[in-house]
Each structure stands twice: as C-alpha cells, then as structure tokens.
Coordinates of C-alpha atoms in Angstrom, one line a residue:
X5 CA 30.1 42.7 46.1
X6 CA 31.9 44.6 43.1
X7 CA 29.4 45.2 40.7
X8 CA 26.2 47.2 41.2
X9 CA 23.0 47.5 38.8
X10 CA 19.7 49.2 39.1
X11 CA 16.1 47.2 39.3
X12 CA 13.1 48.7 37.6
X13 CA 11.9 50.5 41.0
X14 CA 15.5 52.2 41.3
X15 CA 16.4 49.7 44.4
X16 CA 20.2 49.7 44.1
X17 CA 21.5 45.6 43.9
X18 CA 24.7 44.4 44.6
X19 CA 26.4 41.8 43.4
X20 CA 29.4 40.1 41.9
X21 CA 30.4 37.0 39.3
X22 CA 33.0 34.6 39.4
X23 CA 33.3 31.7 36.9
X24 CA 33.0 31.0 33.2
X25 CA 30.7 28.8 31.1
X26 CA 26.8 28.8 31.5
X27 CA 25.5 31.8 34.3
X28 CA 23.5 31.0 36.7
X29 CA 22.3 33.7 39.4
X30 CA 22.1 32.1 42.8
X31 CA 19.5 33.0 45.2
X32 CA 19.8 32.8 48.7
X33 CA 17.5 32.2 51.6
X34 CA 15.8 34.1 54.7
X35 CA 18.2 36.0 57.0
X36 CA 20.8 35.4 54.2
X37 CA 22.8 37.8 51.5
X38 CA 24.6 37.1 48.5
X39 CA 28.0 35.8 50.8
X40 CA 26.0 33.4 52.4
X41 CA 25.9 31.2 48.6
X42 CA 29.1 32.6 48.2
X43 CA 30.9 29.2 48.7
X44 CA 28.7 27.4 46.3
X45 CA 29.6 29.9 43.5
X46 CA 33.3 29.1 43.9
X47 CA 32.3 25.4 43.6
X48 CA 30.6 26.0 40.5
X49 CA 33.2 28.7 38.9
X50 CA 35.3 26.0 36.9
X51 CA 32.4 24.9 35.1
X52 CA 29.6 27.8 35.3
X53 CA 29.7 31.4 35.5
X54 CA 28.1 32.4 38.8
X55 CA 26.2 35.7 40.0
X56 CA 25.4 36.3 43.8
X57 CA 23.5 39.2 45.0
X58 CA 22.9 40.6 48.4
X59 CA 18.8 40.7 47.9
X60 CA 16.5 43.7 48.7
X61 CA 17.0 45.1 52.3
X62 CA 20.1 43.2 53.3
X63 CA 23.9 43.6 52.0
X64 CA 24.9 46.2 50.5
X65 CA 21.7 46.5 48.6
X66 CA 18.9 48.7 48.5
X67 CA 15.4 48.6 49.7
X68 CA 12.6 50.6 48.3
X69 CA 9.1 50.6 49.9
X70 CA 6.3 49.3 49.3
X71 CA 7.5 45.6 49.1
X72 CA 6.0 43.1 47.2
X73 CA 7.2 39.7 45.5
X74 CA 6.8 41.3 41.9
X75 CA 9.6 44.0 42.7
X76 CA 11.9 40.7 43.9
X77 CA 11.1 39.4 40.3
X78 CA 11.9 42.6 39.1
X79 CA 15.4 42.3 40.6
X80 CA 16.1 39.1 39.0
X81 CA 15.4 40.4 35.8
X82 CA 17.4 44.0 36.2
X83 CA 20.3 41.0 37.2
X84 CA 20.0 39.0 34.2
X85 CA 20.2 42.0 31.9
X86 CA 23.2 43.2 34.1
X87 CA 25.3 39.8 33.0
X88 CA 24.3 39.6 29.3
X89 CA 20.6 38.3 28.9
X90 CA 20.4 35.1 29.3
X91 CA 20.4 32.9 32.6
X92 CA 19.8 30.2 34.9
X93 CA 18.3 30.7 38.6
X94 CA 19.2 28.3 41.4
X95 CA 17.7 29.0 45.0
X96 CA 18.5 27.7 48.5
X97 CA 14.9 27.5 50.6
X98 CA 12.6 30.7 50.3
X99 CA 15.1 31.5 47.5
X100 CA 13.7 28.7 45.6
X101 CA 10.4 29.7 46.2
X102 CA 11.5 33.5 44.7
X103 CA 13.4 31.7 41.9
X104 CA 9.9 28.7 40.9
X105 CA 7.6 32.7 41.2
X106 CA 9.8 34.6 39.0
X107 CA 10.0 31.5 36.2
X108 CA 6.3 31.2 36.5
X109 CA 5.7 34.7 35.9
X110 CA 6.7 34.8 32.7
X111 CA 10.6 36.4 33.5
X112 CA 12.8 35.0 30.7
X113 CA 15.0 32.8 32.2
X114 CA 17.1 29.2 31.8
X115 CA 16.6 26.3 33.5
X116 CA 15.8 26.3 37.5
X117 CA 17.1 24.5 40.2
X118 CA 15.8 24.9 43.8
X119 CA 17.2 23.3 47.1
X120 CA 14.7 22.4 50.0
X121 CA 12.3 25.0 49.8
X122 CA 10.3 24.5 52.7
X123 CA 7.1 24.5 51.7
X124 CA 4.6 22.8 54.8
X125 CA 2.2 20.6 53.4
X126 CA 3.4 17.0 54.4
X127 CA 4.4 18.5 58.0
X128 CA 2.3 17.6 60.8
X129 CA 0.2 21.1 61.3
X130 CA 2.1 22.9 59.0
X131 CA -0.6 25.0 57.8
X132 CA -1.6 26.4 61.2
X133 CA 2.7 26.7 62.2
X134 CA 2.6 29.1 58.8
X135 CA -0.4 31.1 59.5
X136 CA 0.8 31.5 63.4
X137 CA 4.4 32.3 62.4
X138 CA 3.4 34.9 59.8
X139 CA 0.6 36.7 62.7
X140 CA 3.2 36.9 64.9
X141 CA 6.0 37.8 62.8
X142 CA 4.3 40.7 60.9
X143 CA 3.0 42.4 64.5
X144 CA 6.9 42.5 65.7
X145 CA 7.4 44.1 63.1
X146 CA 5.0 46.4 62.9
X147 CA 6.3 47.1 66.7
X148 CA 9.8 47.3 65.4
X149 CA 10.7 44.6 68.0
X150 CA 13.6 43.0 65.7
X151 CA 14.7 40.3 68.1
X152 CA 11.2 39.0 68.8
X153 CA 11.0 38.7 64.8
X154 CA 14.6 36.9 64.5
X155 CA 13.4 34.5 67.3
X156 CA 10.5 33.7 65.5
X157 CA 12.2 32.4 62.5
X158 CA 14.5 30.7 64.5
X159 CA 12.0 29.0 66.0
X160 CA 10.4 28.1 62.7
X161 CA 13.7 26.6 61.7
X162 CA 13.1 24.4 64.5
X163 CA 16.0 26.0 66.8
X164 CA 15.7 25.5 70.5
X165 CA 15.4 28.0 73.1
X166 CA 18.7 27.5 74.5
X167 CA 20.3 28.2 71.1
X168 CA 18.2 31.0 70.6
X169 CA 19.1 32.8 73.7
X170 CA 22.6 31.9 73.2
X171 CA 22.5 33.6 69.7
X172 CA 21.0 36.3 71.2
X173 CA 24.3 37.1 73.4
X174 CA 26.6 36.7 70.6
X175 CA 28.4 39.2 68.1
X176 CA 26.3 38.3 65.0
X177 CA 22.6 39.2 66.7
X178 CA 22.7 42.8 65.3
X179 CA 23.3 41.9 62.0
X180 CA 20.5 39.5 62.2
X181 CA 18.5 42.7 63.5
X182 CA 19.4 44.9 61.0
X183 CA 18.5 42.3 58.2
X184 CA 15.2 41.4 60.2
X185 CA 12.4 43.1 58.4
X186 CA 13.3 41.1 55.5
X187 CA 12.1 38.5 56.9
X188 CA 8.6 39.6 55.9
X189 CA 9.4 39.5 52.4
X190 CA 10.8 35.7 52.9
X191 CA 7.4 35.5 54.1
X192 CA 5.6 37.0 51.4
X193 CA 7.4 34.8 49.0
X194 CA 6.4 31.9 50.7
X195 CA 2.7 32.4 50.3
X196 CA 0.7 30.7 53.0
X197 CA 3.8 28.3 53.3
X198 CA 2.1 25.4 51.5
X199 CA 3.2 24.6 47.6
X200 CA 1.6 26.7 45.4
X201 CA 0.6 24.4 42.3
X202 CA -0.8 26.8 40.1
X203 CA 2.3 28.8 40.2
X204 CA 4.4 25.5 39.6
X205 CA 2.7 24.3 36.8
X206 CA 2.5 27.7 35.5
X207 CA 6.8 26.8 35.2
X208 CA 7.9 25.9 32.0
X209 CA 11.3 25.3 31.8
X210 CA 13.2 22.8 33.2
X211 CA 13.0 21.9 37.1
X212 CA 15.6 19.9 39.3
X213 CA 14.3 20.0 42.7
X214 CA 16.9 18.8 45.1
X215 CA 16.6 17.6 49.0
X216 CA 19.2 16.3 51.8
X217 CA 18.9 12.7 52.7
X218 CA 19.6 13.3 56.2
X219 CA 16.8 15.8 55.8
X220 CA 13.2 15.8 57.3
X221 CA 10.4 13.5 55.8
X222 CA 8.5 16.5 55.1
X223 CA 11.0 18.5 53.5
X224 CA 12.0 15.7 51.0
X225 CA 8.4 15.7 50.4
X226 CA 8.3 19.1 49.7
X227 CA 11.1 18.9 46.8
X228 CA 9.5 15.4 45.2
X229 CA 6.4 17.3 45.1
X230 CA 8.1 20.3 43.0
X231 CA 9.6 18.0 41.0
X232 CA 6.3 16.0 40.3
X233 CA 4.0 19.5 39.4
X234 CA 6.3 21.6 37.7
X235 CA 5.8 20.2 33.5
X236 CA 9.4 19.3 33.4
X237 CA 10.7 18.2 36.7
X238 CA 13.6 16.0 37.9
X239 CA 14.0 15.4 41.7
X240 CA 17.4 14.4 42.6
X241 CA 18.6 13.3 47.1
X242 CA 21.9 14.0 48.4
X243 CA 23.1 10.9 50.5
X244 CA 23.9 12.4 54.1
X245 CA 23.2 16.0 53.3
X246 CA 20.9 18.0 55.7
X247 CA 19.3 21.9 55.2
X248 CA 22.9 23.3 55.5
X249 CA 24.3 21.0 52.4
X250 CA 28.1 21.2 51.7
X251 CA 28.5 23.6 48.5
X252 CA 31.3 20.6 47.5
X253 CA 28.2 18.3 47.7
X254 CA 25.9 19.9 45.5
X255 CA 28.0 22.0 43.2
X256 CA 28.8 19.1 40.6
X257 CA 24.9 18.0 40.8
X258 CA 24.1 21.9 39.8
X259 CA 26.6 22.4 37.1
X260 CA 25.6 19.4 35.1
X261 CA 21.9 20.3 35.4
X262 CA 22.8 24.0 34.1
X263 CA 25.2 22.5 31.1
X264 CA 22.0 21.0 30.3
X265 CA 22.6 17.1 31.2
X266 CA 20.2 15.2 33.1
X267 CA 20.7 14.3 36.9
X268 CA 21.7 11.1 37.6

C-alpha cells in the first residue's frame, strides 16, 4: 500500500489504486487485507480504476477503539474523498455485507456489487451456527486466546480439523493471530448472520449480487435473495466458480456492471 488517508475517527487507512476509467473501491473479507483483492484490481485496471485498502486492524492500517460498523462506513467514505468523490463499492463475503450497510446508510456512493456474502438463512441451522459462532468467538477474544478465535472461523468456513491443525503448524498462523481480533468486527458486520432486509431495501442504487455455480445451495440463495430485496437488483452465477472465484472470472462481469451496462 502507497497511499495513506485519514478516516473521521483518526484511524490511519492504507491503501493504493491502479487502473483508469470508472473507480471502484474493493472490499475484502474476514481474515483478509487489501492484497488479498489485490488480483482482482489488476483484472479490472484496463477498464476501471481500482482502490484496495487494508481494512481497520489488519495491514498496514490503523485501528482505533471502540469498534463499531459506523466507523467501517466512516472509512469507506474518508476512501472515497481520498480518490476524488465519487465511487463504486464491490465486496467479496462480509465485505459485501460492509459495502450493502454503508450504501444503505446513506454514504454517497455508485453502484454496488457484492460476491457471496454469506448470509445463513437458507442453511440448515444457520441461525443457531451464527449465534454459537459469535458466543464463542467473542469469549476468545475476550481471553485473548487468538488461535481458538482463528479456528472458529475456520470452522465456520466449513474447514476440517485436519486442515485446521495443519494450518496451525504452518508459517502463515501468526499472521492469522495478529489479524484475529478483527474477526469480531466481520462479525459485527454480519449482524446475526441472517440477511438483513430492512437494511437492503433501505439500498438505493444499483445492486449486482453475484454467486459461484459450484457454490453451496445456500449461499447462491443468499445472493438471489440480495438481488430480489435490494429496489434495483440484478443477480448474475458464475459457471464452475466456488467461494474462492478466479479474479479472471469475475473481473469482466464487474467492470461492465461499474461502466454502467447491465449483466448478461
């Protein structure tokens, strides 16, 4: 990250832009910074001019206490001064779920695209996963047990043990400790992980909603059901893609939504 600007609490935010043509601030996901959507703002730089940021409490970015969603918001809207004014928002997961709070909150913004945000409501007990996650999650925390926290969300994410534990041996477990308490403010974003419909209708610009094919049931679901309660929604499937969808894959879909053409 190469450029640095100031949100409205003073929390120092990193970022950097690459591209030309319509700007679009991409927003990235739980135990995730600004080089994790890296690749998909090269993909996008011939035809849109795109801004990643290492959110609050991860990167090279600041982190100011006390935490709450609004001071996210905040940041997206210190960001969108910091590249001239105007701007789209796209975000992978929780990202999307920031990205569909900060449009409905008023924050002057272009269109929005979101990819997969997970939201629970057509999975099998999702409700009761969310609440037991977020119990468990926010006591290691408060313990300052970091690992316990990482394995939680890996274990949301559907991970098993084996991995886990493997993980936990390898070179890139401390950096997923130091970035762990952020995972409360994923949570935080994500409500009480079921889609929040006043906030989504509340949206009122225009919504592309996107999913893997190869994706779970539920979390195709999830994105139709943005699509169909946001005022001005379009869902669009990627044949083949999965959570983890190629940046070469869903660039081109992005950068005709942001020129302002309509999905096919």
């Amino acid at each position: 990250m190469d450029k640095k600007t100031t949100s409205r609490d003073g929390t120092s935010l990193a970022y950097e832009v690459t591209g030309q043509g319509p700007t679009v601030i991409l927003v990235s996901g739980a135990m995730s910074s600004g080089g994790t959507v890296a690749p998909l703002a090269q993909r996008l730089a011939d035809r849109c001019t795109a801004v990643v940021y290492d959110r609050r409490g991860r990167g090279a970015s600041g982190d100011t206490k006390p935490y709450a969603v609004e001071r996210e918001v905040e940041d997206l809207a210190a960001l969108i001064d910091a590249v001239g004014g105007d701007a789209a928002l796209f975000g992978v997961s929780s990202g999307g779920a920031l990205v569909l709070r900060a449009a409905a909150s008023g924050l002057e913004t272009g269109r929005v695209a979101v990819y997969e945000v997970p939201y629970a409501d057509h999975l099998a007990g999702g409700a009761e996963q969310e609440a037991a996650y977020k119990e468990r999650l926010n006591k290691a925390l408060s313990e300052d047990r970091r690992g316990d926290a990482v394995e939680l969300f890996l274990r949301l994410t559907g991970l098993g043990e084996q991995v886990i534990q493997g993980a936990r041996q390898s070179p890139m477990w401390a950096g997923m400790e130091a970035v762990a308490p952020s995972l409360a403010y994923d949570d935080a974003v994500m409500g009480d992980g079921l889609a929040p419909r006043e906030v989504l209708a509340a949206v009122s610009v225009p919504v592309l909603a996107v999913a893997g094919g190869a994706s779970p049931a539920w979390m195709r679901a999830a994105s139709r059901e943005i699509a169909e309660t946001v005022p001005q929604g379009t869902y669009r499937e990627l044949e083949g893609q999965t959570h983890m969808v190629e940046p070469e894959v869903l660039a081109p879909v992005l950068a005709e939504f942001f020129a302002g053409g309509a999905p096919a």
